[in-house]
Coordinates of C-alpha atoms in Angstrom, one line a residue:
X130 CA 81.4 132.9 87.8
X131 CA 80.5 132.8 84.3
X132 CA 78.5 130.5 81.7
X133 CA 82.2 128.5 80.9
X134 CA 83.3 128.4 84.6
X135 CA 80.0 126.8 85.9
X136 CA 80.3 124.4 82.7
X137 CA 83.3 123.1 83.9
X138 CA 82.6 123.0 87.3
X139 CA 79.4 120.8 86.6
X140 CA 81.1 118.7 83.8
X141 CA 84.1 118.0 86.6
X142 CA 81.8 117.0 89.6
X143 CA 79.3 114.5 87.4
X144 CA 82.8 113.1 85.6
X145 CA 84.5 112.6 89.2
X146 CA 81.7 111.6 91.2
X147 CA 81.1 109.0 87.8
X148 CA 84.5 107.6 87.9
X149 CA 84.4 106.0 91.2
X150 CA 82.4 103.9 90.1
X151 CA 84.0 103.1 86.9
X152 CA 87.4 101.1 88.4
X153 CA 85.4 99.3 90.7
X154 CA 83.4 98.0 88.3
X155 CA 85.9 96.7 86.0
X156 CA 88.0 95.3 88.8
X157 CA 85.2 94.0 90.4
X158 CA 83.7 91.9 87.2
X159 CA 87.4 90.0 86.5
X160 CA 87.6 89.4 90.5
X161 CA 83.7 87.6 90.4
X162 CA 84.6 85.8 87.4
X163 CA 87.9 84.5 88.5
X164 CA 86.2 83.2 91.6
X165 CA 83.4 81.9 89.8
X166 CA 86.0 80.1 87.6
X167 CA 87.8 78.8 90.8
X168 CA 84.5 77.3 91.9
X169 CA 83.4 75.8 88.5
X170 CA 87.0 74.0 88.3
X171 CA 87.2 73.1 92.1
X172 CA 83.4 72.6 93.2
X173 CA 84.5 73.7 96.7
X174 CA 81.6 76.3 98.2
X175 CA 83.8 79.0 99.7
X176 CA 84.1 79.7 96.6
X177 CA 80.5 79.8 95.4
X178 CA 80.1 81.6 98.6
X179 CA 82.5 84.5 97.3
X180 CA 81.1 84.9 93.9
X181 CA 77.6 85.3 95.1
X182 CA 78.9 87.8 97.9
X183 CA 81.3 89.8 95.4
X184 CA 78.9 89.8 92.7
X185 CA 75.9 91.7 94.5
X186 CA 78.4 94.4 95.7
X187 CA 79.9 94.4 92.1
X188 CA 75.7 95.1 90.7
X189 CA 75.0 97.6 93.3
X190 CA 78.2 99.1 92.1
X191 CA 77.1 98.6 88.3
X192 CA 73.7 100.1 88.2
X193 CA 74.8 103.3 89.8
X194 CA 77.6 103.3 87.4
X195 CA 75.0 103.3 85.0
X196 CA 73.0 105.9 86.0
X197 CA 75.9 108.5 86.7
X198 CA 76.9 107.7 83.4
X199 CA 73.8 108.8 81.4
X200 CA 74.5 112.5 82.6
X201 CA 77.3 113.2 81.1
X202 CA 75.8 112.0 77.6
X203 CA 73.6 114.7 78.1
X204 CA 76.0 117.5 78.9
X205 CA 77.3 117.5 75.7
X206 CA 74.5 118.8 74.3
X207 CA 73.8 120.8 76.7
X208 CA 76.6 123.1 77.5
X209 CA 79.4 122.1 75.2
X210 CA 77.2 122.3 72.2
X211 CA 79.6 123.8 69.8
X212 CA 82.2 121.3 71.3
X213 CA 79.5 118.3 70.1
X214 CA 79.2 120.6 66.9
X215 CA 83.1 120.9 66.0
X216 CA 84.0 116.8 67.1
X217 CA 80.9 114.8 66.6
X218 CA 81.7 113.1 63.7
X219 CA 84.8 112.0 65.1
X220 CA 84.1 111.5 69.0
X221 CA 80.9 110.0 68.1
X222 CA 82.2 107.0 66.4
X223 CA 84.0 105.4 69.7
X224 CA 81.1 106.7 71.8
X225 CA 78.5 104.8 69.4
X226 CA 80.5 101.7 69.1
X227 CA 80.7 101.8 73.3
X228 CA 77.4 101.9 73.1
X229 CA 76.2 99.3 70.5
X230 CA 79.2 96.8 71.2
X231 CA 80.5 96.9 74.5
X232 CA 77.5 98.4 76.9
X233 CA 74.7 96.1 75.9
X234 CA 77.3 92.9 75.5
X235 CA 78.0 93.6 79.1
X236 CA 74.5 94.5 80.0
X237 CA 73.0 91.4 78.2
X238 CA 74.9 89.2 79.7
X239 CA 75.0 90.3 82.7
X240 CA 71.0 89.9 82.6
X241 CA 71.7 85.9 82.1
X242 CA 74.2 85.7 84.5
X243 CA 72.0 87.5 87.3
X244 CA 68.9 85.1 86.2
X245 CA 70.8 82.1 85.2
X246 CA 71.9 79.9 87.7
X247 CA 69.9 77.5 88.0
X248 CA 68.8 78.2 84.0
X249 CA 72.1 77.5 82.4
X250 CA 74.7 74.5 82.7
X251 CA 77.3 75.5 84.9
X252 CA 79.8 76.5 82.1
X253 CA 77.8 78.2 80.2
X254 CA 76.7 80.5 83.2
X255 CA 80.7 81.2 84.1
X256 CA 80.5 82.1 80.5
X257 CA 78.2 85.0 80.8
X258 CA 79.9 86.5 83.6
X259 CA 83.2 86.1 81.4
X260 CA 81.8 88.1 78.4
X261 CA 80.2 90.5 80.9
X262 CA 83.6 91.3 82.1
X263 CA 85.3 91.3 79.0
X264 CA 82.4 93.6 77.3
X265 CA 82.9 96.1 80.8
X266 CA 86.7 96.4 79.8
X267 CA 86.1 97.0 76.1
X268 CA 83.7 99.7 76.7
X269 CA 86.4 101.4 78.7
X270 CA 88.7 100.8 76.0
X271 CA 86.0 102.9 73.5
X272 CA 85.4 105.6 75.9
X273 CA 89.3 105.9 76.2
X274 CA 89.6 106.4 73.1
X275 CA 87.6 109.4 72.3
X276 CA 89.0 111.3 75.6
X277 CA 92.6 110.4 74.2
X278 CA 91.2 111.8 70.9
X279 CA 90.9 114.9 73.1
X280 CA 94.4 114.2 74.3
X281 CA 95.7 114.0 70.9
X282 CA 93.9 113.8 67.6
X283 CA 94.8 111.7 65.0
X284 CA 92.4 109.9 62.1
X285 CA 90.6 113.8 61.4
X286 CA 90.3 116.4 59.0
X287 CA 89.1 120.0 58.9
X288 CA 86.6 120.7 56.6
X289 CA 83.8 123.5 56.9
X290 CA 85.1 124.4 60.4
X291 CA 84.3 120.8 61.8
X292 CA 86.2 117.7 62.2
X293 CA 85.1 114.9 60.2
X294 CA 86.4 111.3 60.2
X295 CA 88.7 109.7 58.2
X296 CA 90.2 107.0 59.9
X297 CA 88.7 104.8 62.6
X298 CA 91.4 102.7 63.0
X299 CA 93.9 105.2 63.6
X300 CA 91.5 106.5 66.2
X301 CA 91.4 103.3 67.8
X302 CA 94.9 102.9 67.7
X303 CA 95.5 106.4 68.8
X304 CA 99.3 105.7 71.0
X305 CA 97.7 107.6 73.9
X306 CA 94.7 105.4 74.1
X307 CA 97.2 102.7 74.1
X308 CA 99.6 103.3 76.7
X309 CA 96.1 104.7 79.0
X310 CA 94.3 102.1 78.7
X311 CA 96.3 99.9 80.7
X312 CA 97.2 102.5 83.3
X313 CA 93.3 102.9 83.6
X314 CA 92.9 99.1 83.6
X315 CA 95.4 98.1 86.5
X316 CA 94.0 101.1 88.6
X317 CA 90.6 99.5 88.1
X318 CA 92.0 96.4 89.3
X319 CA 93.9 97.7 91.9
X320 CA 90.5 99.3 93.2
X321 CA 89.0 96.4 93.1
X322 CA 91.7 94.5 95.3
X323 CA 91.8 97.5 98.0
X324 CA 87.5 97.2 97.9
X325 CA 88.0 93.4 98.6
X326 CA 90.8 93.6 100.6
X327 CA 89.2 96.4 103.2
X328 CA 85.7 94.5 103.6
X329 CA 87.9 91.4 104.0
X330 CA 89.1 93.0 107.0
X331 CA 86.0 94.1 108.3
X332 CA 85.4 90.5 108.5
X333 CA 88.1 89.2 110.2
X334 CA 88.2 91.8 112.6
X335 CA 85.1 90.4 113.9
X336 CA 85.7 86.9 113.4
X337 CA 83.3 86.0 110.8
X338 CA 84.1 83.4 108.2
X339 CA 87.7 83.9 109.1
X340 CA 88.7 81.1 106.8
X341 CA 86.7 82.5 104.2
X342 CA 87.7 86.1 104.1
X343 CA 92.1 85.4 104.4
X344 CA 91.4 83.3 101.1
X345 CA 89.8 86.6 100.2
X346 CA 92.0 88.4 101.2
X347 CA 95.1 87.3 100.1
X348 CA 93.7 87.2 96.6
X349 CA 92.9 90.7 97.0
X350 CA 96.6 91.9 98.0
X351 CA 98.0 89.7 95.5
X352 CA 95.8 91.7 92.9
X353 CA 97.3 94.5 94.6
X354 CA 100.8 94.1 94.1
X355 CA 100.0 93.4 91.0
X356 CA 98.0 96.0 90.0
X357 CA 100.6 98.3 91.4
X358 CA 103.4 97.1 89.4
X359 CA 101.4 97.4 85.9
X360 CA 99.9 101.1 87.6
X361 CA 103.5 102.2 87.8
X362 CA 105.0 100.5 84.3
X363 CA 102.1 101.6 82.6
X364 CA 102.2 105.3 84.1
X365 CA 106.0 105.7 82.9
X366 CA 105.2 104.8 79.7
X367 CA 102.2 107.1 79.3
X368 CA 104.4 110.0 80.9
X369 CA 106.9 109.6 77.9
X370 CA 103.6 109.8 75.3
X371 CA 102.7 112.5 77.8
X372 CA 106.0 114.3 76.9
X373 CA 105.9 114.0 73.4
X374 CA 102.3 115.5 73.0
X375 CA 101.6 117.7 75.8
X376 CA 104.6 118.7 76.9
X377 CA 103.4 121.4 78.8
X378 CA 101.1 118.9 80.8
X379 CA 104.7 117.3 81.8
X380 CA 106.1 120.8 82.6
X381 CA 103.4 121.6 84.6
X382 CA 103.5 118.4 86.6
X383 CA 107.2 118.8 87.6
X384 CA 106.9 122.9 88.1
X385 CA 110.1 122.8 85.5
X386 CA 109.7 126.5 83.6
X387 CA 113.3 126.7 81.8
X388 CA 114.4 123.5 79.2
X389 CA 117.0 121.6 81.1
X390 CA 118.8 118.2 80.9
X391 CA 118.8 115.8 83.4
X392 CA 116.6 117.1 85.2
X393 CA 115.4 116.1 88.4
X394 CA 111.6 115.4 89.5
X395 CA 110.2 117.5 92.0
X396 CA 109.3 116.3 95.6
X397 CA 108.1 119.9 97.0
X398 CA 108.2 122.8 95.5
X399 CA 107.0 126.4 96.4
X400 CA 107.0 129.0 93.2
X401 CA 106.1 132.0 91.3
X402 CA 103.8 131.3 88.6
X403 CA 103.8 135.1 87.8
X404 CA 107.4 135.4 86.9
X405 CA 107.6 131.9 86.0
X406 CA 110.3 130.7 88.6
X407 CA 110.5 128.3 91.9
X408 CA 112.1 129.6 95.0
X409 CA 112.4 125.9 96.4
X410 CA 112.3 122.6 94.7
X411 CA 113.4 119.5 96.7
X412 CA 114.1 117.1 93.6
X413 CA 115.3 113.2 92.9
X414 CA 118.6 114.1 90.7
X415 CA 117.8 113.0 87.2
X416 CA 114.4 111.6 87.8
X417 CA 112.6 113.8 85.3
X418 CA 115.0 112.8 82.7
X419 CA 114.2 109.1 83.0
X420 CA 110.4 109.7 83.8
X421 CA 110.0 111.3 80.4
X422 CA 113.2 110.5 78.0
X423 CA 114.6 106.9 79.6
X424 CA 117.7 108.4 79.9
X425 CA 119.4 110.1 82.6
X426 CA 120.0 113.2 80.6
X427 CA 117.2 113.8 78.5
X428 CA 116.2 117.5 77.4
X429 CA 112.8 118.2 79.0
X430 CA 111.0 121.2 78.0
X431 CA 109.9 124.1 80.5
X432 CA 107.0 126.1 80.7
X433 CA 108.2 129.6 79.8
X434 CA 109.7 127.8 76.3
X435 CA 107.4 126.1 75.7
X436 CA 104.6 129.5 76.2
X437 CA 107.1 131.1 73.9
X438 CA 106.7 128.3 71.6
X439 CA 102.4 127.7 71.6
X440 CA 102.1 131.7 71.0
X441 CA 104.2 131.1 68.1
X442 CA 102.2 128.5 67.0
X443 CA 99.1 129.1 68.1
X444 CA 98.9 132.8 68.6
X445 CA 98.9 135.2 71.4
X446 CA 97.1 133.6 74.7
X447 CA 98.5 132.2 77.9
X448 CA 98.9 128.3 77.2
X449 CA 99.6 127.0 80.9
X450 CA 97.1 125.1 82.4
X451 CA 96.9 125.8 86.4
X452 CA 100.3 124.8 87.6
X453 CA 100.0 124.5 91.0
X454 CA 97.0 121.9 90.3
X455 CA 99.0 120.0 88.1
X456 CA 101.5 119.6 90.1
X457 CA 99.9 118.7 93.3
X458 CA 97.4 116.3 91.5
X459 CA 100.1 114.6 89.8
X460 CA 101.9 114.1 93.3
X461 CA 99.1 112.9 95.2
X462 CA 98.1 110.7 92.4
X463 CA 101.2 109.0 92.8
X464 CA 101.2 109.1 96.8
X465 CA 97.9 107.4 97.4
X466 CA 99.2 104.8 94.7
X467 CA 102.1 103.8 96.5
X468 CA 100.2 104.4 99.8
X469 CA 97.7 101.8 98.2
X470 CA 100.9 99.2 97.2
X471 CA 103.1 99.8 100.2
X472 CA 99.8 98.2 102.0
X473 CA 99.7 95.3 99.8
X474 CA 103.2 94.5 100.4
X475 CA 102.3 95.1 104.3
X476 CA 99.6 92.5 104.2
X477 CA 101.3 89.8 102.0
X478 CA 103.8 89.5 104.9
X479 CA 101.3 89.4 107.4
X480 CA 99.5 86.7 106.1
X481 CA 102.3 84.7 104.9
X482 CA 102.2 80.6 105.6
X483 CA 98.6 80.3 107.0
X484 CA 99.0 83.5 109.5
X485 CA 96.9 86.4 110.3
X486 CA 97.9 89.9 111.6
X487 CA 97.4 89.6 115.6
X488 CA 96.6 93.3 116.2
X489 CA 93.6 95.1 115.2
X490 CA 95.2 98.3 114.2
X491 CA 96.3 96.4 110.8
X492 CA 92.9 95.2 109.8
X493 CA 92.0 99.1 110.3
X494 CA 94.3 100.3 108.1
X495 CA 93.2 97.7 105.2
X496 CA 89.4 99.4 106.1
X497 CA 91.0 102.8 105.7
X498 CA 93.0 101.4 102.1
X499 CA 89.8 101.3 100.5
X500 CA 90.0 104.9 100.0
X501 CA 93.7 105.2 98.3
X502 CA 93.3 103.8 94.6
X503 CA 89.9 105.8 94.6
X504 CA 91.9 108.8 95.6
X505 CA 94.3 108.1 93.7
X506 CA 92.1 107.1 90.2
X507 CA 90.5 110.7 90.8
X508 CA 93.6 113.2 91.2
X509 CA 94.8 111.3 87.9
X510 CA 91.9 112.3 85.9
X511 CA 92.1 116.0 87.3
X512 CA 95.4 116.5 86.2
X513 CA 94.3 114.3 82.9
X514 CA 92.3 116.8 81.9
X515 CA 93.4 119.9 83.7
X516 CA 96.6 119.4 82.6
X517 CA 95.3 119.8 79.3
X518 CA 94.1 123.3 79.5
X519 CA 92.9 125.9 77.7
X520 CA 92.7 123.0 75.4
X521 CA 89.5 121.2 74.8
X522 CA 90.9 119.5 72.4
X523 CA 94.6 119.8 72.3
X524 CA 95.8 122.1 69.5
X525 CA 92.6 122.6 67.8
X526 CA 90.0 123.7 70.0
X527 CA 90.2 125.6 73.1
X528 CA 87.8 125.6 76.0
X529 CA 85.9 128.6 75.7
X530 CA 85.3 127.8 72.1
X531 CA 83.2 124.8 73.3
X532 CA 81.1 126.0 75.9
X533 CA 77.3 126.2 74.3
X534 CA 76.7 129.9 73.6
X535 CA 72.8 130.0 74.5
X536 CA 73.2 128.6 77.8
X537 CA 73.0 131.3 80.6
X538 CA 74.6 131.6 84.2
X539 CA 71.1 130.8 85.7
X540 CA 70.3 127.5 84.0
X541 CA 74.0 126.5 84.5
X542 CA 73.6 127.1 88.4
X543 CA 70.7 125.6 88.8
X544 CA 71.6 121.9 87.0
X545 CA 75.0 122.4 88.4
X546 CA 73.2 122.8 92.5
X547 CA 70.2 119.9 91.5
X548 CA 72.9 117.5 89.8
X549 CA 75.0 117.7 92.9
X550 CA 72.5 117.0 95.1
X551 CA 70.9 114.2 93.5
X552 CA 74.3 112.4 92.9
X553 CA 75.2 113.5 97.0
X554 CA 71.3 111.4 97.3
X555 CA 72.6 108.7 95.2
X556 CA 75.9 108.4 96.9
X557 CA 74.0 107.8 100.3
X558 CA 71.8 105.3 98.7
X559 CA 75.0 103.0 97.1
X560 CA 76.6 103.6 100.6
X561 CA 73.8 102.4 102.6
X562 CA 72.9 99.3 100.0
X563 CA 76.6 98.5 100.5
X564 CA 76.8 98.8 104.1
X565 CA 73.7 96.7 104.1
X566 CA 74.6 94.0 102.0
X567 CA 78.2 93.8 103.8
X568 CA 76.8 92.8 107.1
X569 CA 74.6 90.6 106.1
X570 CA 77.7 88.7 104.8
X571 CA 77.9 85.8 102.6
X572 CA 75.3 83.1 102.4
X573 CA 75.8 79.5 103.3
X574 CA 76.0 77.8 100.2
X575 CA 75.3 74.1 99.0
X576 CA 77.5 72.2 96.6
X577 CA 75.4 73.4 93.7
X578 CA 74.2 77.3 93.6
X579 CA 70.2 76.4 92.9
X580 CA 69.5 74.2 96.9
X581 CA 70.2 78.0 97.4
X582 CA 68.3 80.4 94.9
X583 CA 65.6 81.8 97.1
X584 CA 68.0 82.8 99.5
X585 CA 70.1 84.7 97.4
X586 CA 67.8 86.7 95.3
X587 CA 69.4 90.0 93.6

């Protein structure tokens, strides 16, 4: 492997291994606050008892968030300087304003909400965890919208061989930061729900605060559903912006290499990326169309035209990204998401009018759930940004452009080995805090959270 190949490599583990703890964060901070709200309004303790219990496994989550997140800061400068060189001045500006706005809103008040129960009047303290939440989505929103800057640049000019800024608004209000943010947000949520749902199970499995976990649990596959049915509106809207700017992301998902009308989407497919043709595709008649066009016959391009096309364009080079990753990653992407909503559906029956599933084998596969929307969250962003290839960013910079051009194979090896093993140490530690705090279980509570304070420390 080279200097570029290891870059990548290093920048895809950190930004993976980071992003599962990303969705759980945001889902988890609206899940705390909404019970922390149905305990303020009610008074009743279960739900007291849920908020505390929710919101340590939400911080443990949080703080190695944090500290995955820092890295990747870093490897900007470190082996994509010319990429930091060429966008700064753009893909700074969202970064900063994540930074300054939305991370220490979220962090401060966080802080009070951690140290302020018995401090702050009750509404005030659901306040904090409120604005916590809401700052945790908007610096998702931020860091959205530089990577859909990536996507597609708007807001920019060239001048002296770097992009500068002219337009933070139209950077903000880039269409693919639009139609992704949501899809990101209801995945969040619905990795949240499946979290919540599985160590739900866990409980009643054993029997422990039954009454307390089916009221958690059935807000957790109601979150589901939910989440599901914005995951999949969301995603067919984003595959039409998809179509329009990448197109050859879209081809490469489907495995389509001529332009065709109504065109199906692909179940299975086996082909020949050298001669640019499939000897078997199993398709949904028209599906592609309507996926990418809302119509039933809509033109969608194919790889081979649109290679034709980009050389054209662009000049001579090979402009496919890595087709059979594409595709696969788009499929199981959408697999584990259904997987992940075909289970919510599951338990909402199950635990319709008061009941509870009387086998074990179903409270096992909520356990085994938790797994799908992370699955799920992390084939999106590899065919997110594989998709995008040779593009770093798309139509301006390619990836071997960015790579830093002092950094050497050695150096590269050696933070690539250290950086996985520290985050494989760090993953051991959240699992183990986790597993820890889970079995200890939720605290009884009193009526009011402070007859309880030294019980409950963080």
């Amino acid at each position: 492997m080279d200097v570029l190949d290891l870059s990548r490599w290093q920048f895809g583990i950190t930004t993976v291994y980071h992003f599962l703890f990303v969705p759980l964060t945001i889902g988890l901070s609206i899940i705390v606050a909404g019970l922390q709200t149905a305990w303020y309004r009610t008074k009743k303790p279960e739900y007291l008892r849920l908020t505390r219990f929710w919101g340590r496994l939400f911080l443990i989550n949080f703080a190695m968030g944090v500290v995955t997140g820092i890295v990747q800061e870093f490897q900007f400068g470190m082996n994509w300087s010319d990429y930091s060189r060429f966008v700064g001045d753009v893909f700074g500006a969202p970064l900063a304003m994540e930074g300054l706005m939305a991370f220490f809103l979220e962090s401060t008040f966080l802080g009070l909400w951690i140290f302020g129960w018995d401090k702050l009047s009750p509404k005030l303290h659901l306040a904090t965890i409120w604005v916590a939440a809401i700052g945790t989505n908007v610096s998702a929103y931020f860091i959205l919208a530089a990577n859909s800057w990536m996507q597609h640049p708007v807001g920019y000019r060239i001048n002296n061989g770097r992009a500068e800024l002219t337009d933070i608004w139209a950077v903000l209000t880039n269409p693919t930061t639009l139609v992704t943010f949501p899809h990101v947000i209801f995945g969040a949520f619905l990795t949240a729900a499946a979290f919540v749902l599985g160590i739900s199970a866990w409980f009643l499995l054993r029997k422990r605060d039954v009454d307390l976990f089916r009221t958690s649990a059935r807000l957790a596959l109601v979150v589901s559903l939910v989440s599901a049915i914005g995951v999949s509106f969301s995603g067919h809207w984003q595959a039409q912006i998809m179509t329009e700017q990448q197109p050859m992301k879209m081809a490469a998902a489907e495995a389509l290499w001529e332009d065709e009308s109504a065109a199906g989407f692909s179940l299975f497919a086996v082909g020949d990326v050298e001669n640019g043709r499939n000897h078997v595709n199993l398709q949904i008649p028209y599906g592609l169309s309507l996926l990418s066009t809302n119509t039933l016959h809509g033109k969608v391009e194919g790889i081979n035209d649109i290679q034709a096309r980009y050389q054209a364009l662009y000049g001579p080079g090979d402009y496919r990204p890595v087709v059979g990753l594409a595709y696969w990653s788009f499929r199981l992407m959408i697999g584990f998401g259904a997987l992940a909503a075909l289970l919510a559906l599951a338990g909402l029956w199950l635990t319709r009018r008061g009941r509870l599933p009387a086998g074990r084998w179903a409270y096992r596969l909520a356990i085994a759930g938790i797994g799908l929307p992370f699955l799920a969250n992390t084939m999106g962003w590899i065919f997110t940004e594989m998709g995008r290839q040779p593009w770093t960013v798309f139509g301006l910079m390619r990836t071997a452009a960015a790579v830093s051009p002092g950094a050497d194979v050695a150096s590269v090896a050696i933070t690539l080995a250290g950086f996985t093993l520290v985050y494989a140490v760090l993953a051991v530690i959240e699992v183990r805090l986790l597993l820890k705090f889970i079995r200890i279980g939720p605290h009884e509570q009193a009526a009011e959270p402070e007859a309880a304070l030294p019980a409950l420390s963080y």
